[in-house]
Short mmCIF file of C-alpha atoms in Angstrom, two decimals:
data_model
loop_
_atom_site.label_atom_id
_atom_site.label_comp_id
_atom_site.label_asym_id
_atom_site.label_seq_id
_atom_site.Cartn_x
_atom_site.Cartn_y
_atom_site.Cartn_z
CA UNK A 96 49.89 187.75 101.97
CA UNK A 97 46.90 185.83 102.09
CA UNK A 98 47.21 184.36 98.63
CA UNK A 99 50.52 183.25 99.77
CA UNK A 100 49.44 181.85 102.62
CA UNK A 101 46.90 179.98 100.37
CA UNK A 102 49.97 178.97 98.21
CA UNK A 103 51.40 177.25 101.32
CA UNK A 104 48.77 175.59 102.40
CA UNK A 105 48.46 174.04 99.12
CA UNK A 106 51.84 172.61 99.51
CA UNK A 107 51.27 171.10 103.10
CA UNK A 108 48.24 169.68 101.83
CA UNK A 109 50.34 168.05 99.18
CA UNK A 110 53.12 166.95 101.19
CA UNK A 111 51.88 167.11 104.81
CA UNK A 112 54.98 165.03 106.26
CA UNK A 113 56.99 162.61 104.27
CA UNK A 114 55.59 161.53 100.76
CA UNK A 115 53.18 158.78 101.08
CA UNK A 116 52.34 156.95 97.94
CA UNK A 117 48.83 156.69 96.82
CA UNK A 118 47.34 153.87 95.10
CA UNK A 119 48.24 152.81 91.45
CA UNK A 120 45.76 154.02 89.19
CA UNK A 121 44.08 151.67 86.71
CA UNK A 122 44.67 152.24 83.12
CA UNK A 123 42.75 155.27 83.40
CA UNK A 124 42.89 159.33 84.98
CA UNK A 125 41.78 159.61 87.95
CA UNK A 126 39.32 162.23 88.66
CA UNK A 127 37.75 163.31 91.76
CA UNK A 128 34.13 163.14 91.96
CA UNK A 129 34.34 167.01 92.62
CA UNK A 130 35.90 167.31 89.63
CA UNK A 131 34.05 169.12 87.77
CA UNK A 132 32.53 170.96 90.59
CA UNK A 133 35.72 172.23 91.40
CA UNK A 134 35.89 173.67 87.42
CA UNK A 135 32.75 175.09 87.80
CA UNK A 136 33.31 176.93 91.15
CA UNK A 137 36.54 178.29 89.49
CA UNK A 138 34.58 179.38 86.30
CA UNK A 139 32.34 181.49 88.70
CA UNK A 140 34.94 182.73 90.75
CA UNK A 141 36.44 184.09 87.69
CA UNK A 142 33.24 185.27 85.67
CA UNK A 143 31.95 187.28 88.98
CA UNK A 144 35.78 188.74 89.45
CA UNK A 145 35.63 190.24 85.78
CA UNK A 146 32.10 191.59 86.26
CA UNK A 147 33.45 194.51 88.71
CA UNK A 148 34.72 197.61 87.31
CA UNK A 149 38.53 197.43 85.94
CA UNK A 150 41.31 198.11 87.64
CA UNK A 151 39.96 196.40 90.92
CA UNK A 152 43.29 194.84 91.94
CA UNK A 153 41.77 194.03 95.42
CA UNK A 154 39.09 191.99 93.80
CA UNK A 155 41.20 189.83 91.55
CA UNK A 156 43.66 189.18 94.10
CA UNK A 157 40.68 187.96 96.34
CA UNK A 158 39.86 186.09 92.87
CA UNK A 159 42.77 184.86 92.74
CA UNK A 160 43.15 183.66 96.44
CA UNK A 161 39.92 181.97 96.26
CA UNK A 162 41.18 179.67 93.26
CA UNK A 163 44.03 178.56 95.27
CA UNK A 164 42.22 178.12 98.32
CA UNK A 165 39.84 175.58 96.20
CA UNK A 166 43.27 174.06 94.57
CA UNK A 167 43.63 173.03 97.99
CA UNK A 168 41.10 170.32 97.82
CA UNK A 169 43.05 168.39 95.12
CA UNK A 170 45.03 165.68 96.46
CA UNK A 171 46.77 162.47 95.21
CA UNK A 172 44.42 159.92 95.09
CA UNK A 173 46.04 157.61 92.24
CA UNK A 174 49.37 157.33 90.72
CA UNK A 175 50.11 155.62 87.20
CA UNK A 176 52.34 152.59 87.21
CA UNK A 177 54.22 153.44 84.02
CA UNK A 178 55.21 156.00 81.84
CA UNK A 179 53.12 155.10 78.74
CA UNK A 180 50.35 155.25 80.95
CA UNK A 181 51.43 158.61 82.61
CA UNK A 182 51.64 159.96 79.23
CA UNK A 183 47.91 159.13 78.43
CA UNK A 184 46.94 160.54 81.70
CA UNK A 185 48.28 164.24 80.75
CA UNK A 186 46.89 163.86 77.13
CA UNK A 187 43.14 163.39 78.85
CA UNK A 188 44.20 166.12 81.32
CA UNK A 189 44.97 169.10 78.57
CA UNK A 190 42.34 167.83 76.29
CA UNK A 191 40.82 171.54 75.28
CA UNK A 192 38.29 173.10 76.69
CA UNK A 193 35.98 176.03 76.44
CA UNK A 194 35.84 177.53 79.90
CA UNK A 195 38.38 179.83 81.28
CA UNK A 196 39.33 177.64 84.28
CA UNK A 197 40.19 174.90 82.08
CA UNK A 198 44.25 175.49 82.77
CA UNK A 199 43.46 174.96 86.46
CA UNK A 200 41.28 172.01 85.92
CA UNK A 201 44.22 170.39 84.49
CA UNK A 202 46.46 171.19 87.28
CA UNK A 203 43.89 169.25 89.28
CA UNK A 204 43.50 166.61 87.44
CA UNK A 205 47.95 166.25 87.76
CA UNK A 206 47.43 166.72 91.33
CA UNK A 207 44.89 163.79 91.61
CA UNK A 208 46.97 162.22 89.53
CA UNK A 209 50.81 162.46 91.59
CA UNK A 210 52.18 164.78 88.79
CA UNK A 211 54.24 166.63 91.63
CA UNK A 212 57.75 167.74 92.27
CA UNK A 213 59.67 166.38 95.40
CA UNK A 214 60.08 169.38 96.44
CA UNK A 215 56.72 171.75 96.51
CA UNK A 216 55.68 171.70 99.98
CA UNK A 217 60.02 173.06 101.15
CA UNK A 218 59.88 175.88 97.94
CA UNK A 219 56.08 177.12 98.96
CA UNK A 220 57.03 177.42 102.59
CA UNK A 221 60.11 179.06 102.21
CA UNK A 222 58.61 181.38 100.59
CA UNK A 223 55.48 182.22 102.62
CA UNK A 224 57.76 182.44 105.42
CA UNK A 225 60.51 184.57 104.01
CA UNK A 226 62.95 181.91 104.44
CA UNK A 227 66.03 181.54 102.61
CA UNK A 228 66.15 178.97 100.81
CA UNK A 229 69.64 177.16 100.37
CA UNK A 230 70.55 174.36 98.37
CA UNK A 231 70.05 173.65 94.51
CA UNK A 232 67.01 175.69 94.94
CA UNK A 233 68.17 178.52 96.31
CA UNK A 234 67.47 182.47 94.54
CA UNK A 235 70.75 183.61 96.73
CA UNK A 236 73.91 181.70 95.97
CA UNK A 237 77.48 182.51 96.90
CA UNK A 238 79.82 183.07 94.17
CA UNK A 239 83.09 184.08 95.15
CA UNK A 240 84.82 183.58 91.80
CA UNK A 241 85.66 186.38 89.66
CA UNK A 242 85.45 186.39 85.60
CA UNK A 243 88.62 186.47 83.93
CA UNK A 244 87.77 189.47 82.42
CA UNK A 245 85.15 192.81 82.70
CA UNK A 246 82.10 191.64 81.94
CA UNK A 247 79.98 194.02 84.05
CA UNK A 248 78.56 196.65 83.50
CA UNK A 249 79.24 195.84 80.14
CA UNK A 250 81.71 193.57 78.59
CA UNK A 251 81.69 195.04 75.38
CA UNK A 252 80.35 198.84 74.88
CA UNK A 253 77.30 197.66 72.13
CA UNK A 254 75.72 195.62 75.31
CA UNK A 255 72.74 196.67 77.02
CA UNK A 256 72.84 198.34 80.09
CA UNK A 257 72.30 196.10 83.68
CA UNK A 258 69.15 197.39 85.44
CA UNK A 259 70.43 195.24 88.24
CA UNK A 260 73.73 195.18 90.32
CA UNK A 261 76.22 192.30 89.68
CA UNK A 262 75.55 190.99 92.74
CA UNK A 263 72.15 190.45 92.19
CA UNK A 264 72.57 188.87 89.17
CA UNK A 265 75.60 186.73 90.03
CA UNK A 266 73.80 185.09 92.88
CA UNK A 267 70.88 183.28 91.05
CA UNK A 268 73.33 180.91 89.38
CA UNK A 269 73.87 178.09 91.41
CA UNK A 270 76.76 175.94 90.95
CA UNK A 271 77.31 172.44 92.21
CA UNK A 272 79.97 171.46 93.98
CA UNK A 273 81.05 169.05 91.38
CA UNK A 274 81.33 171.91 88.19
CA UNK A 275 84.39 171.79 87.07
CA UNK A 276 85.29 175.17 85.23
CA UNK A 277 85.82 174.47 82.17
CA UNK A 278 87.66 170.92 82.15
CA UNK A 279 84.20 169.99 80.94
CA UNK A 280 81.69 171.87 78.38
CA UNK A 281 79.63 174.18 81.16
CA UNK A 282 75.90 174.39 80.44
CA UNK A 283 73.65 176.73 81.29
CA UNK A 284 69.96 175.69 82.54
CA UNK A 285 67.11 178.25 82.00
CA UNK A 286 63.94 177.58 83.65
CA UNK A 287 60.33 178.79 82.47
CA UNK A 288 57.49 180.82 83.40
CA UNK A 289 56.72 179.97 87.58
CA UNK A 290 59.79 178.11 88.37
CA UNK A 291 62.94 178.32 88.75
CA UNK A 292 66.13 176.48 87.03
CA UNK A 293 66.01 173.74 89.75
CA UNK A 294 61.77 173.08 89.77
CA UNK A 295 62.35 172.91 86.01
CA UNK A 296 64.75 170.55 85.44
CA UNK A 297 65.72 168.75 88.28
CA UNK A 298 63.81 165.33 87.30
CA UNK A 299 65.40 166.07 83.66
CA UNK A 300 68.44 167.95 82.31
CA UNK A 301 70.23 168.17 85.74
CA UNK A 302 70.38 163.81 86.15
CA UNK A 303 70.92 163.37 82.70
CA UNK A 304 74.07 165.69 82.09
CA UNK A 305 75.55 165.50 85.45
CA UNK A 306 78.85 162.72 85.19
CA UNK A 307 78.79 163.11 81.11
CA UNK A 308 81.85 164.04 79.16
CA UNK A 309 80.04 166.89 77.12
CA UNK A 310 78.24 169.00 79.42
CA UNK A 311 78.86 170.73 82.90
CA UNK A 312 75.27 171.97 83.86
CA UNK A 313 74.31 174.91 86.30
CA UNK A 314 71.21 176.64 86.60
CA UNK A 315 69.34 179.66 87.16
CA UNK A 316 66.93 180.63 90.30
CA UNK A 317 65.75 184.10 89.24
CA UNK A 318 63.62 185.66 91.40
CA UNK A 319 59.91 185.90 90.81
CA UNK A 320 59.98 182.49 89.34
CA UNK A 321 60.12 184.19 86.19
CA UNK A 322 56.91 186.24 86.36
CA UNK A 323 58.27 189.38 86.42
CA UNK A 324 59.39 191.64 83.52
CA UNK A 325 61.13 189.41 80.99
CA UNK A 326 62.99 192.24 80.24
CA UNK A 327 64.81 192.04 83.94
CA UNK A 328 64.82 187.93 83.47
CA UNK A 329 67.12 188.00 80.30
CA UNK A 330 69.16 190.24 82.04
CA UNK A 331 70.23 187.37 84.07
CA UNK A 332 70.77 184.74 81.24
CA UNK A 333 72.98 187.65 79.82
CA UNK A 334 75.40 187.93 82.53
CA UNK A 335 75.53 184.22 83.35
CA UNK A 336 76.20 183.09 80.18
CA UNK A 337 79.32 185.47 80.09
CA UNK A 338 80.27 185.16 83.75
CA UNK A 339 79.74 181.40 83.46
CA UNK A 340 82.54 181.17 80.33
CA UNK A 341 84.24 183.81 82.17
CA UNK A 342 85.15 181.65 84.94
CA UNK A 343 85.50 178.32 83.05
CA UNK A 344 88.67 179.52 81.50
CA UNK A 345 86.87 180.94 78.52
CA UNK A 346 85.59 178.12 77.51
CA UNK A 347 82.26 178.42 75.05
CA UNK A 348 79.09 177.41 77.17
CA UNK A 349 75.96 175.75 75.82
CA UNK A 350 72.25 177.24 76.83
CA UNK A 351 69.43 174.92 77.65
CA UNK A 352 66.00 176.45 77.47
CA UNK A 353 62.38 175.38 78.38
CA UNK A 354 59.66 177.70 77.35
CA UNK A 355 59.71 181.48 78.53
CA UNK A 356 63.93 180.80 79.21
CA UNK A 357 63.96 180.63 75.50
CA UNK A 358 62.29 184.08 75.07
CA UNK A 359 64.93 185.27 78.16
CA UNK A 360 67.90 184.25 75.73
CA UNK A 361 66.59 185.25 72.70
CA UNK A 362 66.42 188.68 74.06
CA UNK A 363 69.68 188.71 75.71
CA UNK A 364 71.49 187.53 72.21
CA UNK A 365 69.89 190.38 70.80
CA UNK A 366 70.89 192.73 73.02
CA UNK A 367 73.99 191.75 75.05
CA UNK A 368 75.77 190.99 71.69
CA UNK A 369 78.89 190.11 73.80
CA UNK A 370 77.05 186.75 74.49
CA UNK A 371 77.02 185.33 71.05
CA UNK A 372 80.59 184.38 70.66
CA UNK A 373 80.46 182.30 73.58
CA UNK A 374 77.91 180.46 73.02
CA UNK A 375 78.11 177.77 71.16
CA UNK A 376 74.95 175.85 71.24
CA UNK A 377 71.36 177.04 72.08
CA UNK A 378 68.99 174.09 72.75
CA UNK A 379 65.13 175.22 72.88
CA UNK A 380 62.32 173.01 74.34
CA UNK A 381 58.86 174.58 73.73
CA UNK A 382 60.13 177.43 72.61
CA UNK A 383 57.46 180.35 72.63
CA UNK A 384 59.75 182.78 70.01
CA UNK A 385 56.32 184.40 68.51
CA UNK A 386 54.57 184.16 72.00
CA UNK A 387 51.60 182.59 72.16
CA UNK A 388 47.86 183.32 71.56
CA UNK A 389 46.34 181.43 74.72
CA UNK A 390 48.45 183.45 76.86
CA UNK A 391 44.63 183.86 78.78
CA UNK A 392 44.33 180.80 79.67
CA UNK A 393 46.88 181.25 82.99
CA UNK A 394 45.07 184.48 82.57
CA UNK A 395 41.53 184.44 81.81
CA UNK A 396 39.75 187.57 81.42
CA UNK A 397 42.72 189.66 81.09
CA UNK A 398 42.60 192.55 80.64
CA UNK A 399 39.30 193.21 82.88
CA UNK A 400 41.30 191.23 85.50
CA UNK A 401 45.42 192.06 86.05
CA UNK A 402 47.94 189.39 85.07
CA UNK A 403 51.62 188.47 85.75
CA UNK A 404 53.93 191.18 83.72
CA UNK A 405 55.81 188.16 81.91
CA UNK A 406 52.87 186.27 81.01
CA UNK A 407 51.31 189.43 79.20
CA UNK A 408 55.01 189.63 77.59
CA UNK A 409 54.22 186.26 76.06
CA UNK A 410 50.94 187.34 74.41
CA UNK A 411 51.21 186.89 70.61
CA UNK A 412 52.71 190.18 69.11
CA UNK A 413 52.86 191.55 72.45
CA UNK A 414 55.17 194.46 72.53
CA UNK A 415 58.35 192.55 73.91
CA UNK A 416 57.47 189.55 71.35
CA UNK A 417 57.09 192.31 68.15
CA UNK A 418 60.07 193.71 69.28
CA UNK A 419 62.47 190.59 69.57
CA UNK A 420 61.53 189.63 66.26
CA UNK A 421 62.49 193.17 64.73
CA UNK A 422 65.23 193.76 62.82
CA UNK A 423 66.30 189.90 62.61
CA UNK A 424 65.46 188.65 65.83
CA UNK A 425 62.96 185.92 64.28
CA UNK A 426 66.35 184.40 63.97
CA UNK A 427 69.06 182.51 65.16
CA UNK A 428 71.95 184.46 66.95
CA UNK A 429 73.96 181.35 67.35
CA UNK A 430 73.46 177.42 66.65
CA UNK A 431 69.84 176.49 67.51
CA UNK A 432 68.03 173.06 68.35
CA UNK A 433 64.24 173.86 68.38
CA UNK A 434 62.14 171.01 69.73
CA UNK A 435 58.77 171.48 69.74
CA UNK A 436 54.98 169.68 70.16
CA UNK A 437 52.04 170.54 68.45
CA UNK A 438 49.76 169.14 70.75
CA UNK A 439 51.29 171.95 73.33
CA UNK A 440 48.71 173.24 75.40
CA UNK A 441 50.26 176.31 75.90
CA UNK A 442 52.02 177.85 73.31
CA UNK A 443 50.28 178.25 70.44
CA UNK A 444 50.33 177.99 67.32
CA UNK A 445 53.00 175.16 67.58
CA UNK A 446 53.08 173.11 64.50
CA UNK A 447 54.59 173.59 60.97
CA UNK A 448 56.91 176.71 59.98
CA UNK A 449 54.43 178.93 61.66
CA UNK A 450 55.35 177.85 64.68
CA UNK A 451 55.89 179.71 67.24
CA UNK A 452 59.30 177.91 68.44
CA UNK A 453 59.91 178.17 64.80
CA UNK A 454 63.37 180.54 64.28
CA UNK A 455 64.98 181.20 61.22
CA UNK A 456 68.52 181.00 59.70
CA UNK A 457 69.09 184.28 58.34
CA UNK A 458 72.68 184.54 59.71
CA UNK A 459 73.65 180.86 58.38
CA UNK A 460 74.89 179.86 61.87
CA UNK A 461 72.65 176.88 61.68
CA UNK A 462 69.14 175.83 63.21
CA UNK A 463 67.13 173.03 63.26
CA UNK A 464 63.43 172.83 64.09
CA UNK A 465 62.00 169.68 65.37
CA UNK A 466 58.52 169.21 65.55
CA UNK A 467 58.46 165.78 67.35
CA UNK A 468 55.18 164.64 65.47
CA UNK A 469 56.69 165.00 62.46
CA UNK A 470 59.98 163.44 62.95
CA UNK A 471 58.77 160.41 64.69
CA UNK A 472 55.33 160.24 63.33
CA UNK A 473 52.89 157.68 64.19
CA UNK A 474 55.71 155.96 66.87
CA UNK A 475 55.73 156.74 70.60
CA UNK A 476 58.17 159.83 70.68
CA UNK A 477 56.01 161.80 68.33
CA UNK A 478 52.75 161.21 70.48
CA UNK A 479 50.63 163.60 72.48
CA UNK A 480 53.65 165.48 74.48
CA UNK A 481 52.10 168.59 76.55
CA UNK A 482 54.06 171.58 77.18
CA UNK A 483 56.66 170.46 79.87
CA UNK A 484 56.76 166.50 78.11
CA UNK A 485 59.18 167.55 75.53
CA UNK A 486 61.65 167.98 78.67
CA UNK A 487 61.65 164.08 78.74
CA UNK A 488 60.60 163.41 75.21
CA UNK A 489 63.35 160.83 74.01
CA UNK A 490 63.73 162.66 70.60
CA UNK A 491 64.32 165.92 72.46
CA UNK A 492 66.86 164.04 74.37
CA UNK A 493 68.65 162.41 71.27
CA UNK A 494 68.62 165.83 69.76
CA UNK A 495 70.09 168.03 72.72
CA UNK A 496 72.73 165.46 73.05
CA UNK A 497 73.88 165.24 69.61
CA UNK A 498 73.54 169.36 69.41
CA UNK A 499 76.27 169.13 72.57
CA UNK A 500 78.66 166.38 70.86
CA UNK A 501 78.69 168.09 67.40
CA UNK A 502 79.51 171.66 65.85
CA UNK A 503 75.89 173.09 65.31
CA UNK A 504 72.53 172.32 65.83
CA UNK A 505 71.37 169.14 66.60
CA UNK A 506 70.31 166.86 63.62
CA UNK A 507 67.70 164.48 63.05
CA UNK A 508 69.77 163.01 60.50
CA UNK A 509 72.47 162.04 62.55
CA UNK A 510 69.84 160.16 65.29
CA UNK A 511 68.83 155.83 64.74
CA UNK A 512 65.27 157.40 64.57
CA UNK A 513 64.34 153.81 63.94
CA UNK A 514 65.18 152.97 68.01
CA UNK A 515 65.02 157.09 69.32
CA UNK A 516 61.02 157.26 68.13
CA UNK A 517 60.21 153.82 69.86
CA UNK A 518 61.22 155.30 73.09
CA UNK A 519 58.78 157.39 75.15
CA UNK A 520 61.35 159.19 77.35
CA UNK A 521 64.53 159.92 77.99
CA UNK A 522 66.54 156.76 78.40
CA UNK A 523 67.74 156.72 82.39
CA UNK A 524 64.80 158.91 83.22
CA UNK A 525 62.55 156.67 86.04
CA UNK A 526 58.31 156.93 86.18
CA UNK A 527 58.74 159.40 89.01
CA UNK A 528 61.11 161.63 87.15
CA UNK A 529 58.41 161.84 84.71
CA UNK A 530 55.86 162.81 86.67
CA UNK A 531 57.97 165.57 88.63
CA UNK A 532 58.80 166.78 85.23
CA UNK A 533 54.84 167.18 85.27
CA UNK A 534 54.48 168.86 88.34
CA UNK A 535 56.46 171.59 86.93
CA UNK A 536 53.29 172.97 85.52
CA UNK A 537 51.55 172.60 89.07
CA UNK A 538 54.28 175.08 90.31
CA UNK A 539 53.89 177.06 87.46
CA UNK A 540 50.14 177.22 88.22
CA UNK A 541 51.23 178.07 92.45
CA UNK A 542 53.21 181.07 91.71
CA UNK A 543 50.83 182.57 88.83
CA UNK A 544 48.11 182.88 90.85
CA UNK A 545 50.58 184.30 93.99
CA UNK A 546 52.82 186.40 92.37
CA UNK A 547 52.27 190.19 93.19
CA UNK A 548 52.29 192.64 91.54
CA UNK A 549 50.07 192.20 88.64
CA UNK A 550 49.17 194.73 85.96
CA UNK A 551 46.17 195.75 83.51
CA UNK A 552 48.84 196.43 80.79
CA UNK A 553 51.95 195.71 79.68
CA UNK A 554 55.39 196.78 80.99
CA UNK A 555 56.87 199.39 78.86
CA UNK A 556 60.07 198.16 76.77
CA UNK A 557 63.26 199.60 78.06
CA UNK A 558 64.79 202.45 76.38
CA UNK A 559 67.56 200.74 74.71
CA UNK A 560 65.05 198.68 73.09
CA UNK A 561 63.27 201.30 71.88
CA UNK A 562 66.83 203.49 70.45
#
């Protein structure tokens, strides 16, 4: 409990009443004089953690409490007055670096810098306190309508089995008031790694497809904030992408992805086969398909220290990743947009066909992968995009949208990439939608270091993985 309480106190110290507003930053990132005192202090919290004999879980959670409790420190101090210049400031803020606190140096440096969600200091506290949570961000939703047909435990008998009861995984979905049930194109919202559907995309995807013609969006709060075994997270993409269509009047449903969430649906294409023919489009943003090989940077010194189950999931050729990409699931189940970065921080590699959101087309139902340098290269919508900027990347945009308006994958070809590359972000999408699309990876960094359980090893695939 006390790295949660840690986790709290993090978020009061962020949003101790209402929001104030720091003072616009020069053309420059702001960082705090203690800085780089505060990277150092987390480099030896770390290194003298890993010295101790393995299998110490009570010292690495006291390791782990003690980076959070110097997280704390961070505050706004500066806030950028554009989005060109936001956009510089996270390119100097995941610039590499050597040490293995260098992931939370650059959650300090968003901090400093008002990368933050509206929202951190209510989802921290709620959880500290064991409070339910209700609204858009809520892990416990009421969902009173049934499916039109069977669809648990299994809708057809080559599915997996449910290691959860239906009403556990009905109630992460949370549907707006305003869905309409098939009258329009549902979409499905999967969040990644330390957040949930909402803290994901509600600066993004959620504004920019709610009142269109072509997409109906809900989203998923699993529990854990995706940390736990990925195994038990596609298990929920599985049943809400048939429960979703089920309830829609059988109408095909679209899946949007950001990193881990694409691993999550992968996984339940492969294995809950019933999904595939009601899906029509798939659209991946930094897409981890081959994992990724800095998975120890959220991690550092793992294995001598424990980590979160997922994240060791996500290793490159981890034993969930080798087995996905068995027996054809390197590729595309149904229509895929990939949309990628190379200058992602953290997935790796992520450039060229060895890419690791890089899928293939064995089945001919048609994929496209988008490296954004590459398409727009050398203009503003192929410039340094981190891991959760290609969630307001324009040409991401221009490429989910036409992947929802058109049979198939999304298509450069079809795009003006003469007026889509000139564009930084998303058209519609404001400065402080940007930077909350940030702060994702500041919530991300919250629950990795509080979420409990971790383990020295990886979770064991389930047995009808391994049949």
């Amino acid at each position: 409990m006390s790295t949660l309480l840690s986790l709290v106190a993090l978020g009061l110290t962020l949003f101790p009443n209402s929001l104030a507003v720091p003072a616009a930053a020069n053309a420059r990132i702001e960082r705090r004089a203690t800085s780089s005192i505060l990277t150092s202090e987390i480099n030896s919290i770390l290194s003298s953690a890993a010295s101790v004999p393995s299998s110490d879980a009570s010292a690495a959670s006291s390791a782990y409490n003690a980076i959070l409790t110097a997280v704390e420190d961070a505050s706004p101090t500066a806030s950028p007055t554009s989005i060109p210049q936001a956009t510089a400031i996270v390119s100097s803020a995941i610039a590499p670096a050597a040490s293995p606190g260098s992931f939370y140096d650059s959650v300090v440096q968003l901090i400093a810098n008002s990368f933050l969600p509206s929202n951190l200091g209510q989802s921290l506290s709620g959880l500290v306190n064991g409070l339910g949570v209700i609204g858009p961000n809520a892990e416990v939703n009421v969902n009173t309508r049934s499916p039109s047909t069977t669809i648990y435990p299994k809708k057809q008998s080559t599915d997996a089995p449910y290691s959860l009861t239906e009403a556990q995984l009905r109630q992460v979905i949370y549907i707006p008031s305003g869905f309409t049930y098939g009258q329009k194109p549902p979409a499905i919202l999967v969040p990644g790694t330390g957040n949930t559907g909402y803290e994901t995309f509600s600066a993004n995807y959620i504004p920019l497809l709610t009142g269109v013609s072509y997409a109906d969006p809900v989203w998923l709060n699993i529990p854990g904030h995706l940390l736990g075994d990925a195994q038990v997270n596609a298990e929920y993409v599985a049943y809400a992408i048939n429960y979703i269509s089920g309830i829609s009047n059988n109408q095909n449903v679209s899946v949007l992805a950001w990193s881990q969430g694409n691993l999550d649906t992968q996984w339940a294409l492969k294995y809950w086969p019933s999904t595939r023919s009601v899906v029509s489009d798939f659209v991946s943003f930094s897409a981890d398909f081959h994992g990724t090989e800095v998975a120890d940077i959220v991690c550092p010194y793992f294995p001598q220290l424990p980590c979160d189950p997922s994240v060791i999931q996500q290793e490159y050729n981890s034993n969930f990743v080798s087995r996905l990409r068995e027996n054809g699931g390197d590729s595309a189940y149904v229509p895929t947009t990939s949309i990628y970065s190379a200058t992602d921080e953290i997935v790796e590699p992520q450039s060229g066909t060895g890419a690791s959101a890089y899928l293939n087309d064995a089945r001919n139902v048609g994929v496209t992968n988008s490296e954004i340098q590459i398409v727009c290269s050398a203009q503003p919508a192929g410039g340094v995009y981190d891991h959760a900027g290609v969630l307001f990347n324009a040409l991401g945009y221009a490429l989910a949208v036409d992947a929802l308006t058109h049979p198939g994958p999304g298509q450069p070809s079809r795009l003006n990439l003469g007026t889509v590359c000139q564009e930084v972000s998303a058209p519609g999408l404001s400065l402080t939608q940007v930077l909350e699309t940030e702060g994702a990876l500041v919530v991300s960094a919250g629950f990795l270091l509080a979420y409990e359980p971790k383990l020295f090893k990886e979770p064991a695939l389930m047995a009808y993985a391994t049949s």
